Tab-separated table of C-alpha atoms in Angstrom:
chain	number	residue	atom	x	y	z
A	1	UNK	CA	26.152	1.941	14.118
A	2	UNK	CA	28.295	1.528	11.047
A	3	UNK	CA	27.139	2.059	7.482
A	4	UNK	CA	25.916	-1.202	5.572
A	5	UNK	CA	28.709	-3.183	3.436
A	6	UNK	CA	27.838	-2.584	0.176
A	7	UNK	CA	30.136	-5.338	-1.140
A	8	UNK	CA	28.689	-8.095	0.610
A	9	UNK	CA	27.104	-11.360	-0.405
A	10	UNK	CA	23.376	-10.553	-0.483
A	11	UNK	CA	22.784	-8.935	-3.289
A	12	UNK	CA	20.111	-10.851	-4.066
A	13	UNK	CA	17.993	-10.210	-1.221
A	14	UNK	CA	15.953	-7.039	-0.841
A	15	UNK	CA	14.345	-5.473	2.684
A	16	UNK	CA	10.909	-3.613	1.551
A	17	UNK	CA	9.923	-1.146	4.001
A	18	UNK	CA	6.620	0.339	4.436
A	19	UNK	CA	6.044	3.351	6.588
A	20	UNK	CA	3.476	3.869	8.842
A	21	UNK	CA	2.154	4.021	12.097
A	22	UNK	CA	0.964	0.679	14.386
A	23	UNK	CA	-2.691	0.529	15.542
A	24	UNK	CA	-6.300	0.789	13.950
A	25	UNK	CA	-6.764	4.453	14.564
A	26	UNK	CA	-3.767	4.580	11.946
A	27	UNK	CA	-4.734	2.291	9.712
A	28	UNK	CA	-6.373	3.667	6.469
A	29	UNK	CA	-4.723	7.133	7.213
A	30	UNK	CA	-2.689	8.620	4.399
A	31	UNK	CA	0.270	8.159	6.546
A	32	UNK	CA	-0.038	4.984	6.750
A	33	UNK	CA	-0.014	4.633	2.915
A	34	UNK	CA	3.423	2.595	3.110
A	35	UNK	CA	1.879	-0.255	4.853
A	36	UNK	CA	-0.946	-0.570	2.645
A	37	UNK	CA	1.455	-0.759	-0.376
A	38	UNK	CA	3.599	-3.425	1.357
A	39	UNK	CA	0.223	-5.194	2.249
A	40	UNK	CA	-0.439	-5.111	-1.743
A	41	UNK	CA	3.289	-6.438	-2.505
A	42	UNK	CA	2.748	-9.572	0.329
A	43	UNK	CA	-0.740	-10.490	-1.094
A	44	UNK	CA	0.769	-10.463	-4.567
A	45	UNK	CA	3.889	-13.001	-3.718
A	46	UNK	CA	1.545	-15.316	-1.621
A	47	UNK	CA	2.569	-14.084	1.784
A	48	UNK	CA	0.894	-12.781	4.802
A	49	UNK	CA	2.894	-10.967	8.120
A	50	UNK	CA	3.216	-13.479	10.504
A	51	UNK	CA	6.086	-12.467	12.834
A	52	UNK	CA	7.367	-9.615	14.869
A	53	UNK	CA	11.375	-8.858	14.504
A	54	UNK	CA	13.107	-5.970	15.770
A	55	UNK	CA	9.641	-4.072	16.199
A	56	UNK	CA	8.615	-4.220	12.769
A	57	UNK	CA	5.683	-6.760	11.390
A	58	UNK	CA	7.588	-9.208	8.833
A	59	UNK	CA	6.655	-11.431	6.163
A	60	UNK	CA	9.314	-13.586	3.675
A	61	UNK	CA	8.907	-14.573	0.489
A	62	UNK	CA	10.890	-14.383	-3.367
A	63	UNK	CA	9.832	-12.832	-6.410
A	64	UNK	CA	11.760	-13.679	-10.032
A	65	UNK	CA	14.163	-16.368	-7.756
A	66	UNK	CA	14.943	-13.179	-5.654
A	67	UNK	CA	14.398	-13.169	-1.737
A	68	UNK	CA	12.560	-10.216	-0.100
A	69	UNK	CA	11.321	-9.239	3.707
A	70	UNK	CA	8.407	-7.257	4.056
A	71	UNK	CA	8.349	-4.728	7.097
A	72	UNK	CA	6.019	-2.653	8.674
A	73	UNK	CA	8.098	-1.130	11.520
A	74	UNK	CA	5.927	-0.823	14.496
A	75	UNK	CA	8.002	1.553	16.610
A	76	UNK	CA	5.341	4.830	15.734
A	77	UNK	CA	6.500	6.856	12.077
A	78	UNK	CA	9.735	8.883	13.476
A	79	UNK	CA	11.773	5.883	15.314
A	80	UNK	CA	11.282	3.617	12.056
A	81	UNK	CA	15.040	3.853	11.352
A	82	UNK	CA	15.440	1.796	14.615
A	83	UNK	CA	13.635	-1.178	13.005
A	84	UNK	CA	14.811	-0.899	9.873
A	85	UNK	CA	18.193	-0.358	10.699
A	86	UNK	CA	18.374	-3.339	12.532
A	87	UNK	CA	16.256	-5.713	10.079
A	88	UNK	CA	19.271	-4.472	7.302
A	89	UNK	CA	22.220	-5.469	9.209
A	90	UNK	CA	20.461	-8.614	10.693
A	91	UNK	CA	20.253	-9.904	6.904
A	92	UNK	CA	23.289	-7.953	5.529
A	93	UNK	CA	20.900	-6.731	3.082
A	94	UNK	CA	22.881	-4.250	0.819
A	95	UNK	CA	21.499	-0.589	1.498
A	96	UNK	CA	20.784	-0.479	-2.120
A	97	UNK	CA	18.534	-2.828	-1.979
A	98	UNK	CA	16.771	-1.142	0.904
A	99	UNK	CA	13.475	0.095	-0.964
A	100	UNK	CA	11.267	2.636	1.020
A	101	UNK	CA	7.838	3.379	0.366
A	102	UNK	CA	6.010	6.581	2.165
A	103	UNK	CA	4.002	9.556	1.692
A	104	UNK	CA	4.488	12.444	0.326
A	105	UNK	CA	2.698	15.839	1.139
A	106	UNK	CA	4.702	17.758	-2.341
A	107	UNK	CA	3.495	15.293	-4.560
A	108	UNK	CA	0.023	15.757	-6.180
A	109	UNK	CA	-2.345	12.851	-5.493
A	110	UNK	CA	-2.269	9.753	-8.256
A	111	UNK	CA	1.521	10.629	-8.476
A	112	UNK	CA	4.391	8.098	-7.873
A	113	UNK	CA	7.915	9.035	-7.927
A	114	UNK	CA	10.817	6.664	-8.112
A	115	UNK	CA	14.435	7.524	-6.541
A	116	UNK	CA	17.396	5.903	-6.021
A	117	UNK	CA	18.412	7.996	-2.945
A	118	UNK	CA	17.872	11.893	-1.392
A	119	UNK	CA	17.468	13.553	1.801
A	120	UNK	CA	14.232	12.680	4.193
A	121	UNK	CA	12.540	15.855	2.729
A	122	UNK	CA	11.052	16.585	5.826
A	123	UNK	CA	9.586	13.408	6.110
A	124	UNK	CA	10.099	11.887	10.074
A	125	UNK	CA	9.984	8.496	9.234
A	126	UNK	CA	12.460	8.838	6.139
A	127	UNK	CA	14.485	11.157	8.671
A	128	UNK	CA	15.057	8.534	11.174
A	129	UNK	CA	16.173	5.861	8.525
A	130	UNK	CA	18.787	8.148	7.054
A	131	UNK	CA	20.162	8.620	10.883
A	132	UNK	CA	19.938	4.858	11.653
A	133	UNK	CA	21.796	4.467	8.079
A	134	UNK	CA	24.718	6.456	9.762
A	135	UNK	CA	23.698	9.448	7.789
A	136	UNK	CA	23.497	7.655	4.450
A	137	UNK	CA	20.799	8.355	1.859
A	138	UNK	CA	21.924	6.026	-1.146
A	139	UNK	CA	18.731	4.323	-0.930
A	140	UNK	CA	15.826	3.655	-3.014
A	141	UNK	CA	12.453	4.877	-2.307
A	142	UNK	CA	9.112	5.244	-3.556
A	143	UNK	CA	6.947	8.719	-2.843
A	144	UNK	CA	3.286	7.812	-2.975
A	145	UNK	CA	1.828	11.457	-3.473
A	146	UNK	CA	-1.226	12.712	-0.843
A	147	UNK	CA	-1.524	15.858	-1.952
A	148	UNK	CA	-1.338	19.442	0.062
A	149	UNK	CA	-3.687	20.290	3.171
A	150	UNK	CA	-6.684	22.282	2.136
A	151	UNK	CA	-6.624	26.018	3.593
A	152	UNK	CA	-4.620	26.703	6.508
A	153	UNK	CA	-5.160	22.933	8.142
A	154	UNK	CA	-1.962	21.618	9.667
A	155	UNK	CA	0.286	19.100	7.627
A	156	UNK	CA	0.236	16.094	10.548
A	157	UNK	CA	-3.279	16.729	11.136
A	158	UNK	CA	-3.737	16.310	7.201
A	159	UNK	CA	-1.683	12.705	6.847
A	160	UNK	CA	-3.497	11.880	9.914
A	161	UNK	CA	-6.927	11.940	8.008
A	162	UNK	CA	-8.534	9.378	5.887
A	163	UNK	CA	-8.165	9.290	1.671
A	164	UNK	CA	-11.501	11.577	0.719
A	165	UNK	CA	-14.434	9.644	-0.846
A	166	UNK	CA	-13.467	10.980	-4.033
A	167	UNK	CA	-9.856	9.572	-3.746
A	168	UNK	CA	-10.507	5.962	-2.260
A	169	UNK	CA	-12.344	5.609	-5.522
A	170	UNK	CA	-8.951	5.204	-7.169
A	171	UNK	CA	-6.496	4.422	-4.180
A	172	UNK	CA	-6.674	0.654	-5.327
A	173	UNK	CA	-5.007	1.380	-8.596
A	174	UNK	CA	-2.216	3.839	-7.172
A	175	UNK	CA	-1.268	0.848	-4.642
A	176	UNK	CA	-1.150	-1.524	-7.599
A	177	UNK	CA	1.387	1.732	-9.418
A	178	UNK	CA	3.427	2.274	-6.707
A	179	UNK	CA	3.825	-1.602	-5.993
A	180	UNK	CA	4.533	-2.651	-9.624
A	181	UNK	CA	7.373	0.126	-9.112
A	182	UNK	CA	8.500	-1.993	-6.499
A	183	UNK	CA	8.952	-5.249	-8.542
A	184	UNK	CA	10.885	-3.019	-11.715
A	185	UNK	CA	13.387	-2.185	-9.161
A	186	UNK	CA	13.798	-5.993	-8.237
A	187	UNK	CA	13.334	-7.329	-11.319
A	188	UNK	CA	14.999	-4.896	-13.469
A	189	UNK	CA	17.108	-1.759	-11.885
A	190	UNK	CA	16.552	1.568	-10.321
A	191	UNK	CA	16.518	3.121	-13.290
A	192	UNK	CA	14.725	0.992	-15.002
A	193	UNK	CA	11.970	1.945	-13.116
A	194	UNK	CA	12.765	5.640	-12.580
A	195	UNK	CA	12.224	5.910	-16.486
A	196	UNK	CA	9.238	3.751	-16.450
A	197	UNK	CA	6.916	5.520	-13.722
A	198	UNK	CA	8.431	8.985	-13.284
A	199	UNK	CA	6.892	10.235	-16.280
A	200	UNK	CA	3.566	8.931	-16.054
């Protein structure tokens, strides 16, 4: 699969990914963070996911003139590059304006981080986009910190796990964060919003 055009005609369209995993025994899980952000974004625009393409959940919609596609790839966390890859070249959507949201285990909790490309950083789901993206990582994404595992527990059983009581209490308000991040990098630029919420 070749890379993306990056001079083509749909500039104006952006393909927001959430990553996750498909199911109710994933759904509040930390891993599963991405969907709940994309959830946020299609609430806020007046949209709800509606149809299945290329084994991701999908909704349309526009924000500031701007059209956007919401996914939730439902091929399990480490094959999302199949779904994604596909939605992107489907639409010709320019891999810049391929915005990624997942967890992230080296990030404290309540912390959002804002980049306009890297590596997968051990991160499955991020892994198998950059593959599907013939190897390319000029992409933005958006880390939604989850903190370490406590004591010796084991990193997948630890995104695996429900938010503690003590974080749900704020989880609302780092969904609305990491979302508003979202709609900087549409309506402004990447680093626009890499100044605005990478030092708070």
């Amino acid at each position: 699969m070749g890379l993306l055009n990056k001079n083509n005609d749909n500039n104006e369209m952006y393909l927001i990914v959430g990553l996750g995993n498909p199911g109710p025994k994933y759904e509040l899980t930390r891993h599963n963070i991405g969907f709940q952000v994309v959830d946020s974004i299609a609430k806020k625009i007046g949209e709800k996911f509606k149809r299945v393409q290329f084994n991701a959940l999908i909704a349309k919609g526009t924000f500031k003139g701007k059209k956007v596609i919401l996914a939730k790839p439902q091929t399990y966390m480490n094959n999302s590059g199949q779904a994604v890859g596909s939605l992107a070249r489907y639409y010709k959507i320019d891999i810049k304006n391929v915005i990624v949201i997942f967890d992230d285990v080296d990030l404290p909790y309540e912390t959002i981080r804002v980049r306009s490309e890297g590596g997968s950083g051990g991160h499955k789901g991020m892994k198998s986009i950059i593959q599907h993206f013939s190897n390319s990582q000029e992409f933005p994404r958006i880390r939604f910190g989850v903190g370490r595992p406590p004591g010796r527990m084991d990193t997948a059983d630890y995104v695996l796990q429900r938010f503690s009581k003590e974080e749900e209490k704020h989880l609302e308000l780092y969904i609305q964060k990491a979302s508003d991040a979202i709609f900087d990098v549409i309506e402004n630029d990447i680093v626009h919003a890499m100044n605005h919420f990478n030092g708070s």
